[in-house]
Coordinates of C-alpha atoms and ligand atoms in Angstrom, one line a residue:
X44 CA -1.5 -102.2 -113.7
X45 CA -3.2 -104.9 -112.3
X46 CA -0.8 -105.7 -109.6
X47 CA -1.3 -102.2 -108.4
X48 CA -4.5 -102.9 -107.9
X49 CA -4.0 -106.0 -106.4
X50 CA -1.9 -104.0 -103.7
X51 CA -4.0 -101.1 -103.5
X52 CA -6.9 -104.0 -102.2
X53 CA -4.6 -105.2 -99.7
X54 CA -3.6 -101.6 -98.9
X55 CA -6.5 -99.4 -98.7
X56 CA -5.6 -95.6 -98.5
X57 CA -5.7 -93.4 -96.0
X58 CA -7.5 -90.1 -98.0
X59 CA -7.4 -86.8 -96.4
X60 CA -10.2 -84.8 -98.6
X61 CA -10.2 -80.9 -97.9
X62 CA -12.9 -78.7 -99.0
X63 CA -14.3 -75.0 -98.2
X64 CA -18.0 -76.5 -99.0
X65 CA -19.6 -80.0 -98.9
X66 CA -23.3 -80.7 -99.8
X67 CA -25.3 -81.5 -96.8
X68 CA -22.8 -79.3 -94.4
X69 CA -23.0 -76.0 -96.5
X70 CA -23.1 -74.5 -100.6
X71 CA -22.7 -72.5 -102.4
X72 CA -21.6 -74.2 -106.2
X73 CA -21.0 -77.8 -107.8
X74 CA -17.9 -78.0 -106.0
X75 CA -20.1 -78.9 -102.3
X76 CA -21.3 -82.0 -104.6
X77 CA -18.4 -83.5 -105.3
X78 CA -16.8 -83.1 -101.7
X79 CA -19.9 -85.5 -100.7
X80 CA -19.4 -87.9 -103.5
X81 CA -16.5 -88.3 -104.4
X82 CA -15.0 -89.4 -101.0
X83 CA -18.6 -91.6 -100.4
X84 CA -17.6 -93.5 -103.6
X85 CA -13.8 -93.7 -102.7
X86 CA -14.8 -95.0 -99.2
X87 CA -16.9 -97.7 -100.8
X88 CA -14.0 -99.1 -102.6
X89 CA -12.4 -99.5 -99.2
X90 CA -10.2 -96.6 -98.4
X91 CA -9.9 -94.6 -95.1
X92 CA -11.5 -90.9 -96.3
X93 CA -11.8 -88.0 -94.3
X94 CA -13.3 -84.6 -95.0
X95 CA -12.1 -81.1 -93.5
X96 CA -14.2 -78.3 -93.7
X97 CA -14.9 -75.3 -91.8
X98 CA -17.5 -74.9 -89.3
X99 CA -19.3 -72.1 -90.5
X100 CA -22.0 -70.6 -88.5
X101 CA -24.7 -71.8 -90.7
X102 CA -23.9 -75.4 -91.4
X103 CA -26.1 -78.0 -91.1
X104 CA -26.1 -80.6 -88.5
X105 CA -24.1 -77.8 -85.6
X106 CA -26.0 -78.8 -82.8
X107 CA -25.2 -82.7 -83.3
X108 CA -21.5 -81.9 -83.6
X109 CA -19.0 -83.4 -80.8
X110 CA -15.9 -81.7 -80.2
X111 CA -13.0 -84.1 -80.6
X112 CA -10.3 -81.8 -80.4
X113 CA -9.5 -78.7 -78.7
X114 CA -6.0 -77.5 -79.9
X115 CA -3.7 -74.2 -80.4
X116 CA -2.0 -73.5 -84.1
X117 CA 1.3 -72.6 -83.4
X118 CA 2.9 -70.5 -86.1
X119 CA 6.6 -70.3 -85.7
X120 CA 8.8 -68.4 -85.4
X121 CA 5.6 -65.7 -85.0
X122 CA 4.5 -64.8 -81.5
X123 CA 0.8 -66.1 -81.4
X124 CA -1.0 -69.2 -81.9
X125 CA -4.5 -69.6 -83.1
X126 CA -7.2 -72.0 -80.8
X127 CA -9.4 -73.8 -82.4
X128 CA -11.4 -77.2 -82.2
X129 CA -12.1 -80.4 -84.5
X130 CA -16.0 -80.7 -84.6
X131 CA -16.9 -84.0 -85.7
X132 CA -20.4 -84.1 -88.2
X133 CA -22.9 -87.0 -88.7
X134 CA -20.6 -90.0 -89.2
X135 CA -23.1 -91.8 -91.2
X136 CA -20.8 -91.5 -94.5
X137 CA -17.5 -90.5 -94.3
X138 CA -16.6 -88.7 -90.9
X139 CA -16.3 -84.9 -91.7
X140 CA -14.3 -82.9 -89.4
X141 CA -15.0 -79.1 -89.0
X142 CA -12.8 -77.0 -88.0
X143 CA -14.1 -74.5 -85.5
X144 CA -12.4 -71.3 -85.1
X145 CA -15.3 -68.3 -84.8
X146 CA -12.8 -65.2 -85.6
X147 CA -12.6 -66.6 -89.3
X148 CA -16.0 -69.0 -89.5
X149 CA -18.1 -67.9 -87.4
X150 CA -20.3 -65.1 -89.9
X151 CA -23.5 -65.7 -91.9
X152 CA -22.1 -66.4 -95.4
X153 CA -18.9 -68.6 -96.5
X154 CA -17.2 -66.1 -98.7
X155 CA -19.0 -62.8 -98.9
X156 CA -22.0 -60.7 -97.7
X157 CA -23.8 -58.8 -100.1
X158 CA -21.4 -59.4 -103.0
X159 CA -18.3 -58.5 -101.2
X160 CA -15.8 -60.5 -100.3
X161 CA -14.8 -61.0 -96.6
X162 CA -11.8 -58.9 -96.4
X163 CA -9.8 -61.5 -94.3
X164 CA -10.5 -64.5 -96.9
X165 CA -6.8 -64.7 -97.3
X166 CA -6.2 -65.3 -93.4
X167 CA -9.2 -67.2 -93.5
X168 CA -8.3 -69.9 -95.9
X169 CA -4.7 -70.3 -95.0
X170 CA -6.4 -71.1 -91.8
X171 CA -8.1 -74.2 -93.3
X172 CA -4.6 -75.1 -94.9
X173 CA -2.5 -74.6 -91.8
X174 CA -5.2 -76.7 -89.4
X175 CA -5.7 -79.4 -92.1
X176 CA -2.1 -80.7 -92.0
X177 CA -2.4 -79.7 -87.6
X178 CA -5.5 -81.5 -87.0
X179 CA -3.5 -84.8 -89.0
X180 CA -1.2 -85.1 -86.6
X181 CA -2.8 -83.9 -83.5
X182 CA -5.7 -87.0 -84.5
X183 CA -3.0 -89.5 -85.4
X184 CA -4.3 -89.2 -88.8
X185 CA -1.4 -90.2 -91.1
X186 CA -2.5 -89.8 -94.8
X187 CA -1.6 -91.1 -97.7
X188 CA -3.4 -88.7 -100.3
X189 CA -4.0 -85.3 -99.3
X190 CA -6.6 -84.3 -101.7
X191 CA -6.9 -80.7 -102.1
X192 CA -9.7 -78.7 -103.9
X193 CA -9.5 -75.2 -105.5
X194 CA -7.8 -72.0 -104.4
X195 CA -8.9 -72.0 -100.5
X196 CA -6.6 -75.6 -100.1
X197 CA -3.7 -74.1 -102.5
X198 CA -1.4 -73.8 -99.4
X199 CA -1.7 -77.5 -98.4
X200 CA 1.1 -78.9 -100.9
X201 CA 3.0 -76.1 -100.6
X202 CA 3.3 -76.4 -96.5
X203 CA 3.7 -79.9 -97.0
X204 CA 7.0 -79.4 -99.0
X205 CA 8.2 -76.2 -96.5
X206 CA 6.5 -76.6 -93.2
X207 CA 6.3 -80.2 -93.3
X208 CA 9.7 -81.1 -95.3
X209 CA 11.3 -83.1 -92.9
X210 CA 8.7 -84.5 -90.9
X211 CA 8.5 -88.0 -90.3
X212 CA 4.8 -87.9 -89.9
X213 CA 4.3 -86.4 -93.0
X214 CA 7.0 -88.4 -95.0
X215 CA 5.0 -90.8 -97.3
X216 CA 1.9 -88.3 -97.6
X217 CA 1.1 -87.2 -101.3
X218 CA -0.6 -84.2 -102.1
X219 CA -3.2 -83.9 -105.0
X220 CA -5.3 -80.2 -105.9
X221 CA -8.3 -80.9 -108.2
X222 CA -9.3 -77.8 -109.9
X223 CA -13.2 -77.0 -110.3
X224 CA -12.5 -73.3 -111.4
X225 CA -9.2 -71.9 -112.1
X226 CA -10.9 -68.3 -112.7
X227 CA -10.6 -68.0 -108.6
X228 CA -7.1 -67.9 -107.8
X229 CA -7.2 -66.9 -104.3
X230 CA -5.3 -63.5 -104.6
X231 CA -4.1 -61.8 -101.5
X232 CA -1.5 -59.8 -100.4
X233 CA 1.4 -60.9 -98.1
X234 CA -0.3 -59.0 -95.1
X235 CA -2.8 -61.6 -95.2
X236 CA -0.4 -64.6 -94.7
X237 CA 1.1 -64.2 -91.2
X238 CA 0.0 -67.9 -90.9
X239 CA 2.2 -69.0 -93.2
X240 CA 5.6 -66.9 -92.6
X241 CA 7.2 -69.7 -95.0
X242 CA 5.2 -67.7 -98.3
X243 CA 6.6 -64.5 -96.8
X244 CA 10.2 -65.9 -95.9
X245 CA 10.8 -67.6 -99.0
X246 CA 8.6 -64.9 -101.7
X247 CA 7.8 -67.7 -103.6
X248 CA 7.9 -66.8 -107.1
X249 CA 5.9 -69.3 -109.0
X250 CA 2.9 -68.6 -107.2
X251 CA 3.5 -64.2 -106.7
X252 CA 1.3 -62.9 -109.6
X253 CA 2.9 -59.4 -108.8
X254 CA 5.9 -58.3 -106.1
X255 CA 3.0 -57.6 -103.4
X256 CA 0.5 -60.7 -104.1
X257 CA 0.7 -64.8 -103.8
X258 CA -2.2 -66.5 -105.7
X259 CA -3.1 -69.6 -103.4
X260 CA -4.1 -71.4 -106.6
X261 CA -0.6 -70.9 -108.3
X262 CA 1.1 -72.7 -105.1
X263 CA -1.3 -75.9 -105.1
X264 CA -0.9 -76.2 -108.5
X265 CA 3.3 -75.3 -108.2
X266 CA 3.6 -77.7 -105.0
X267 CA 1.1 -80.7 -105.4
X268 CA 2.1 -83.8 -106.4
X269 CA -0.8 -84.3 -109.3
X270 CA -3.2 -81.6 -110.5
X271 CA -6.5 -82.2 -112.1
X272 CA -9.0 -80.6 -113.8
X273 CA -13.1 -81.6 -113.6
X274 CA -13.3 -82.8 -117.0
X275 CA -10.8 -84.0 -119.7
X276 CA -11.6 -81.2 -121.9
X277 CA -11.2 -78.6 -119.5
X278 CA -7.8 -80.1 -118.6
X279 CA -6.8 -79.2 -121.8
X280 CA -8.3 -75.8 -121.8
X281 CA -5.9 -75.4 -118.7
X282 CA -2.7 -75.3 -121.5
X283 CA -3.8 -72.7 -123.3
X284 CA -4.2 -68.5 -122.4
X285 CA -7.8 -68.3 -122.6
X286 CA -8.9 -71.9 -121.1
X287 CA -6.6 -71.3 -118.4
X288 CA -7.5 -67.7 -117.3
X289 CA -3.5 -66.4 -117.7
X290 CA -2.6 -69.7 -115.3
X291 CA -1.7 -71.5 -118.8
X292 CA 2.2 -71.4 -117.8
X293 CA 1.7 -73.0 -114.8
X294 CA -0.9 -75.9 -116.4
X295 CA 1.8 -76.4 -118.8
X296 CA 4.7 -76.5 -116.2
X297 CA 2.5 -79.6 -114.5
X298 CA 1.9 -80.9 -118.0
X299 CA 3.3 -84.3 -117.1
X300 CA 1.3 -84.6 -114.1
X301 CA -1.9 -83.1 -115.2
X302 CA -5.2 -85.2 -115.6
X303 CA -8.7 -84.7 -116.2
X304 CA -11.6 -86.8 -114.9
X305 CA -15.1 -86.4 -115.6
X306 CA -17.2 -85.8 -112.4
X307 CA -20.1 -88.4 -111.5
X308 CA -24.1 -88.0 -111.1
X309 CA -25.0 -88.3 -107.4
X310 CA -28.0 -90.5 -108.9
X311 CA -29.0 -91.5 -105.2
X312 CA -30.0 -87.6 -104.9
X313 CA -31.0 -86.7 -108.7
X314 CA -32.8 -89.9 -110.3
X315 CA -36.2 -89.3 -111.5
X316 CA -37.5 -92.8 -110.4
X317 CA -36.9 -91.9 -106.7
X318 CA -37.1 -88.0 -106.6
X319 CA -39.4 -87.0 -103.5
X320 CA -39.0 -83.3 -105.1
X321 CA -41.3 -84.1 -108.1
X322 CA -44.5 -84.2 -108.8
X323 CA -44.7 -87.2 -110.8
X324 CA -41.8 -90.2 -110.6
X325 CA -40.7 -91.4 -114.1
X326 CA -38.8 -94.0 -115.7
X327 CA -37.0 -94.2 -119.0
X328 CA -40.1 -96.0 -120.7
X329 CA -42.2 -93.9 -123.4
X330 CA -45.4 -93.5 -121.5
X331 CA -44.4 -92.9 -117.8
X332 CA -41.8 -90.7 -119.4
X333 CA -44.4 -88.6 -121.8
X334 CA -46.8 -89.1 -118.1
X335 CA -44.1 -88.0 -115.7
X336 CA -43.0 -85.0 -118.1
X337 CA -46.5 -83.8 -118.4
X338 CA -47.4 -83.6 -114.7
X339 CA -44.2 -82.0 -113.6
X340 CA -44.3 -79.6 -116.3
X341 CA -47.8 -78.5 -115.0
X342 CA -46.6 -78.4 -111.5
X343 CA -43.7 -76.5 -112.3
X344 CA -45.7 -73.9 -114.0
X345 CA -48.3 -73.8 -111.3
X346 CA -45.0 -73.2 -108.9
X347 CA -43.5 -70.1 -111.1
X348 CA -47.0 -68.3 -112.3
X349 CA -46.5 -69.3 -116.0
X350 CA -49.8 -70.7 -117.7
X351 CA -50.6 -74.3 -118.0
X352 CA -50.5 -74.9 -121.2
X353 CA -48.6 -77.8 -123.5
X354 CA -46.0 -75.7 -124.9
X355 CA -42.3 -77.2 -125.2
X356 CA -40.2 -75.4 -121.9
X357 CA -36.5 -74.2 -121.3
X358 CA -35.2 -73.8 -118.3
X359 CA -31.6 -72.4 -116.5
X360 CA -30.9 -73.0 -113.2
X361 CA -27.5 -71.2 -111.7
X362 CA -25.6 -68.5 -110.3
X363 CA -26.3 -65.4 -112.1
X364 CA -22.8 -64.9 -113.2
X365 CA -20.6 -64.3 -116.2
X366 CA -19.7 -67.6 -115.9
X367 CA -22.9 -69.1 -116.8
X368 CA -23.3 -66.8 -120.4
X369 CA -26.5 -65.2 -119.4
X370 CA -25.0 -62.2 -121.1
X371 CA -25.5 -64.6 -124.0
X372 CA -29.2 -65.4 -123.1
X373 CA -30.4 -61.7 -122.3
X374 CA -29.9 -60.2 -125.5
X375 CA -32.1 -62.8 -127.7
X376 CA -34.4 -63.7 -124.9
X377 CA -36.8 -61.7 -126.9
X378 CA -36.4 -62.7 -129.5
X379 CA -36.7 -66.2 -128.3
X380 CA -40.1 -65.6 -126.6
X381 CA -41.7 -64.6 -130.1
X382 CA -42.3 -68.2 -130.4
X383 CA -44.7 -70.5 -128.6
X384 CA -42.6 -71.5 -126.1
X385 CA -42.4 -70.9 -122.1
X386 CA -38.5 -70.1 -120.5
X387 CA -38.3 -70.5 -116.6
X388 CA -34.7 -69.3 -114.8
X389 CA -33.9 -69.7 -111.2
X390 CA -31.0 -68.2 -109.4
X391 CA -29.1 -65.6 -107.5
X392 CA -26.2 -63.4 -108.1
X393 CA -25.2 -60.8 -110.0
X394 CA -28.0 -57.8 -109.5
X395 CA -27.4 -56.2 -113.3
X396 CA -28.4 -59.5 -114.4
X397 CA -31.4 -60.1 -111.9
X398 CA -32.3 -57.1 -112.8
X399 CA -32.1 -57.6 -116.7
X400 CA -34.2 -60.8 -116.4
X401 CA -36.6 -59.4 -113.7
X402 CA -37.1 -56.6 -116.5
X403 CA -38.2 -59.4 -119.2
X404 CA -40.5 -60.9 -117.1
X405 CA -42.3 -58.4 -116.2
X406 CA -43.1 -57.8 -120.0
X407 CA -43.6 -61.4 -121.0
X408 CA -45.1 -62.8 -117.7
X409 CA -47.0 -65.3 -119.8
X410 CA -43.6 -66.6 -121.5
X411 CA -41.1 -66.2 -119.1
X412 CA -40.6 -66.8 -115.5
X413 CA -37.3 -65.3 -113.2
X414 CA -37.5 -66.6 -109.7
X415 CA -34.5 -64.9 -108.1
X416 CA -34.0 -67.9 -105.5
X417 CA -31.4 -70.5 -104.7
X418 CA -33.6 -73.9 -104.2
X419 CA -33.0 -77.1 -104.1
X420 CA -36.4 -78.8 -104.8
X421 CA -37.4 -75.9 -107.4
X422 CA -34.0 -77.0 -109.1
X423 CA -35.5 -80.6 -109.1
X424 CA -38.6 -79.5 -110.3
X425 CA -37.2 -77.4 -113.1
X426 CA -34.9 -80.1 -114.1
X427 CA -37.9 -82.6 -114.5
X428 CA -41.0 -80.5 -115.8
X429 CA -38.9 -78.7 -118.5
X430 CA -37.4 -80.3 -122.1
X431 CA -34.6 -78.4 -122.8
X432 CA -32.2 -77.1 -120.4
X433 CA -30.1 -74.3 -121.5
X434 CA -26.1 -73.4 -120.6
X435 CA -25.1 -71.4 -122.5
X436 CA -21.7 -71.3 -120.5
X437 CA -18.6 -68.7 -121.3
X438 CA -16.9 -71.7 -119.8
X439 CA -17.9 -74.9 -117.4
X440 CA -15.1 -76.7 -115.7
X441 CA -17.3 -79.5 -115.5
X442 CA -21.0 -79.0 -115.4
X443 CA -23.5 -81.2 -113.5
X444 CA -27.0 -79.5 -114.5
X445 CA -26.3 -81.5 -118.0
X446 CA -25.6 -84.4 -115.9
X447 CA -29.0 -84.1 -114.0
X448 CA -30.7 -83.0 -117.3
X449 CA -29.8 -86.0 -119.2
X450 CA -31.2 -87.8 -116.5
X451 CA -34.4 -86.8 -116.5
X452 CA -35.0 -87.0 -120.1
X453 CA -34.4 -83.2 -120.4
X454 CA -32.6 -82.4 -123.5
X455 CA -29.1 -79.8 -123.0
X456 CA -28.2 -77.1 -124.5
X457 CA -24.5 -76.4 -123.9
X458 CA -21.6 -74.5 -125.4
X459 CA -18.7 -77.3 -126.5
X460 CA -16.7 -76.1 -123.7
X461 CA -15.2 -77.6 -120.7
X462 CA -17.2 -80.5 -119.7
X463 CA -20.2 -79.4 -121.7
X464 CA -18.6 -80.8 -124.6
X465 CA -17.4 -84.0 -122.6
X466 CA -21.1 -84.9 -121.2
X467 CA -23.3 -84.0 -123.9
X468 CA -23.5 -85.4 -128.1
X469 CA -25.0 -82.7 -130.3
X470 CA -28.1 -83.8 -132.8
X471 CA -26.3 -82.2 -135.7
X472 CA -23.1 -83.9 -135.2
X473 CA -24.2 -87.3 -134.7
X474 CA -28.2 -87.3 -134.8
X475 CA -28.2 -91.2 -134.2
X476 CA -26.6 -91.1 -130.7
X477 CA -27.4 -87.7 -129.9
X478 CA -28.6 -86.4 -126.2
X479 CA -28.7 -82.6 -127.0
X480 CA -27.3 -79.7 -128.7
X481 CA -23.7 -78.2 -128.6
X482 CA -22.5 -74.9 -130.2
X483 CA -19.4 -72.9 -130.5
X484 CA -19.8 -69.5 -130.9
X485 CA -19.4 -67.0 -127.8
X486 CA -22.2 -65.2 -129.2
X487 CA -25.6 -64.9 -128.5
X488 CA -26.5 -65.1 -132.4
X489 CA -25.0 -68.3 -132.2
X490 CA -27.4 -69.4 -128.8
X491 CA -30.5 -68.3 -130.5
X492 CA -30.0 -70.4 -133.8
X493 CA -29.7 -73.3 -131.3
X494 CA -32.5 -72.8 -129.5
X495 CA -34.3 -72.2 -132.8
X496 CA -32.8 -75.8 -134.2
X497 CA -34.0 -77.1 -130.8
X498 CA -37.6 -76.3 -131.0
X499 CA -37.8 -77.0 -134.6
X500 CA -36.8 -80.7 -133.4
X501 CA -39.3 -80.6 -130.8
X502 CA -42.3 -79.6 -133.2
X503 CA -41.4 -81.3 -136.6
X504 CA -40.0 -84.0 -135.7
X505 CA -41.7 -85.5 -132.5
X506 CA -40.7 -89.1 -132.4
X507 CA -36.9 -88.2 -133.1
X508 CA -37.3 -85.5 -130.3
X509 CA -38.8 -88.8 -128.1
X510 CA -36.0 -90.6 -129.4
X511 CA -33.3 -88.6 -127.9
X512 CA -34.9 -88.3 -124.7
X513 CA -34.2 -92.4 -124.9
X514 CA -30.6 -91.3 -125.5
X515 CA -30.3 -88.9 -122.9
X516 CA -31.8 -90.9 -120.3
X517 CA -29.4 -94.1 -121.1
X518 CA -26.3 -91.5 -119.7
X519 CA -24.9 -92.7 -117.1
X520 CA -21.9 -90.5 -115.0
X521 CA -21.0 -92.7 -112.0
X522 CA -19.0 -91.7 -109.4
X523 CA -17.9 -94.9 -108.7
X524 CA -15.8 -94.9 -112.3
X525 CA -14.6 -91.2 -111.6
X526 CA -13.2 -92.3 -108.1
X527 CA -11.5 -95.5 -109.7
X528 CA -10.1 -92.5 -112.3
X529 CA -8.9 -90.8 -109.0
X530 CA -7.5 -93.6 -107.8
X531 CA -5.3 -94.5 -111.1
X532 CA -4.6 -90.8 -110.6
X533 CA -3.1 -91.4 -107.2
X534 CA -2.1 -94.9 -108.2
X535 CA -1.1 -94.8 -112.1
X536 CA 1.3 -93.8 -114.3
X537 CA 4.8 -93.8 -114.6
X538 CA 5.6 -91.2 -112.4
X539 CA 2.5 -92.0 -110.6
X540 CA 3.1 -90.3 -107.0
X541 CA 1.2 -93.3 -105.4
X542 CA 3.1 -95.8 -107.3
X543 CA 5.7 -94.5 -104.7
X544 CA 2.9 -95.1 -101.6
X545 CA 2.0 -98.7 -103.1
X546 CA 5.6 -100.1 -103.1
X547 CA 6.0 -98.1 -99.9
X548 CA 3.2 -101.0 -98.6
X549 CA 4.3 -103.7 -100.7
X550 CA 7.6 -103.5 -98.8
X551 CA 6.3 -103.1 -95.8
Ligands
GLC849 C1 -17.3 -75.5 -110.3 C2 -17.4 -75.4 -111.8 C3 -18.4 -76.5 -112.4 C4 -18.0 -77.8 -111.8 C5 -18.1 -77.8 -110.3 C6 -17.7 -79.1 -109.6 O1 -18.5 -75.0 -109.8 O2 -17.8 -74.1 -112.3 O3 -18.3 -76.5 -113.8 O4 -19.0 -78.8 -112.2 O5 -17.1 -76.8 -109.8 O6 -16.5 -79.6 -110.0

């Protein structure tokens, strides 16, 4: 091992890193987070990391873009070739080229408008594929790690091994897919790949989920080199039916080459010592934490209406999806607000839930607060002037409001799934080392007697309550030791794929 290391020093990689969203450029989910950090921390450690992304209409930093490349796709044997340019973003990290092409980028949301998926998604994101591995060679770009995330990259290792077989370019370039949701497979019929004739030549079997559809995901996780999931846990989820969403046969075909790595904190962005978002700074220490907690709690109930009073708060902040379990929080909300307690939840999504929680609030306006927003700084606010912070998640690949929670001396309350159960240590399990509460049950019986057991900690028992804020707040997630996991990923193992790339430059 450590002459790997010793020759990955002296080597330093050359890291594509593609990715339908990056924090900073545009958002929607926790995925945009770890496009930023995850190549800023592998670029500290030396290595050459570019990010692709499209250049959506509304992503940040347009007008200070510079065209580096104006180019044609050329898709043979087909008859037409798609223009498009290379718009280079703020190079003040890790350079971040977009890739231009208005016919699929150029609209007001990413994925969908009013809950409906663009109908060209397919087309759209075999676009980012096709150009990724284009714009490589057209730049003089030669990777070593292509590092693929989710569905809309899926096609990347597979045109590397058809497209790309027997280029020399290519030749030594490894291809990795992380997987930050496995529920989106990226499902489209064949009309929607005339950009990739080699799916439609070849009918690809392991990644058709039915004689008329290829599931981009299937093919990045058939075709990469190494797969990983978010979290260790939820790698293992992957193997089985229900973890895996139906993909457990293809998890379990990649077995050997399957890892899981914890995602970091960003701690530059979320750290309650520094936050500009806040009302009061805090540090770990009793009284500027009890101080900092106090103010922020009034501000944040100043901000969402709720009365300014010294009652213990929960509070949510996500999409308004299945995903998240509010199915699990709506039915015992109620019941939950009997007590003398204050709930705040912010997000967007789903309108039947919106509409459920907008229904609550309106009868217990002086309990519970729904602000139907996406926010950045009301998500900092939330995270530091509430105590407990509830997911209550049907399952979390990885999770990083726990992260952020823990970090602000805000106590979790998570389901043992996914990375929930790898971030957090449940008070009934392990009270002396505990940062929060973890429970099983799908149910929302099962969420109630949690929050119960939560706020029975908070008013009996004070100091212990105090004493697992300590806890909490001693968590640390770095990404620098997730990106040196990555790198053992591209570097490690027996069969490690990089193993291949590091005697590659040893012999050099
Ligand atoms: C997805 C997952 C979430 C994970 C994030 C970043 O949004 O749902 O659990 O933290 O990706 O990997």
């Amino acid at each position: 091992m450590a002459t790997k290391k010793t020759s990955l020093t002296k080597h330093p990689l050359k890291i594509l890193f593609v990715s339908s969203e990056v924090e900073g450029f545009a958002k929607t989910g926790g995925l945009a987070d770890v496009a930023k950090s995850l190549p800023a921390a592998l670029k500290k450690m030396g290595h050459d990391v570019r990010i692709v992304m499209p250049f959506y209409q509304t992503i940040n930093g347009k007008d200070n873009a510079v065209a580096i490349l104006s180019t044609e796709l050329f898709v043979e044997p087909q008859p037409f070739a798609v223009s498009y340019q290379v718009m280079q973003l703020d190079e003040s990290n890790v350079p971040v080229y977009a890739l231009d092409a208005p016919q699929y980028y150029d609209r007001p949301e990413l994925y969908a408008e009013n809950n409906q998926a663009y109908a060209d998604n397919g087309e759209r994101f075999s676009f980012l594929s096709a150009a990724s591995l284009d714009l490589c060679e057209k730049l003089g770009f030669q990777p070593d790690v292509i590092h693929c995330n989710d569905w809309h990259t899926g096609l990347i290792p597979f045109l590397l091994k058809t497209r790309y077989a027997q280029s020399d370019f290519f030749a030594k370039s490894k291809s990795v897919i992380t997987i930050h949701n496995a529920v989106f497979k990226g499902v489209f019929n064949y009309d929607q790949y005339s950009l990739i004739p080699e799916l439609i030549q070849r009918r690809y079997i392991n990644a058709e989920m039915d004689p008329s559809h290829i599931s981009m995901l299937k093919a990045g996780v058939a075709y990469a080199d190494k797969v990983n999931a978010v979290s260790p846990n939820y790698a293992s989820e992957l193997l089985t039916h229900l973890g895996s969403h139906g993909m457990e046969a293809d998890f379990q075909n990649r077995a050997k080459d399957l890892y899981g790595i914890i995602n970091g904190c960003d701690y530059d962005d979320w750290n309650p010592e520094t936050d500009a978002y806040i009302k009061q700074k805090f540090k770990a220490n009793k009284v500027s934490l009890a101080r900092g907690k106090k103010a922020c709690r009034r501000d944040l109930q100043k901000q969402v209406n709720l009365p300014e009073l010294d009652v213990p708060v929960y509070g949510m902040v996500c999409r308004l999806t299945e995903q998240k379990g509010l199915h699990y929080l709506i039915p015992v909300l109620e019941d939950f607000l009997l007590n003398d307690v204050q709930v705040v939840i912010v997000g967007t999504g789903d309108p039947t839930l919106a509409s459920a929680l907008r229904d609550i609030s309106e009868q217990h306006s002086d309990k519970f607060a729904f602000v139907e927003t996406y926010s950045n700084p009301l998500a900092h606010c939330v995270e530091a002037g509430v105590d407990f912070f509830m997911m209550p998640s049907e399952f979390e690949p990885c999770g990083l409001n726990q992260m952020y929670s823990l970090a602000y001396g805000t106590l979790p309350i998570v389901r043992g799934v996914g990375g929930l159960k790898d971030t957090v240590i449940d008070y009934d399990q392990t009270p002396l080392v505990a940062t929060g509460f973890i429970y099983d049950a799908p149910t929302p019986e099962a969420l109630l007697i949690k929050l119960q057991r939560s706020l029975l900690l908070y008013c009996q028992r004070p100091q212990e309550f105090k004493r697992l804020q300590q806890n909490a707040m001693a968590c640390k997630f770095n990404w620098a030791e997730s990106a040196e996991q990555y790198l053992d990923m591209y570097l490690g193992g027996e069969q490690s794929l990089v193993n291949e790339i590091c005697n590659d430059k040893v012999d050099a």
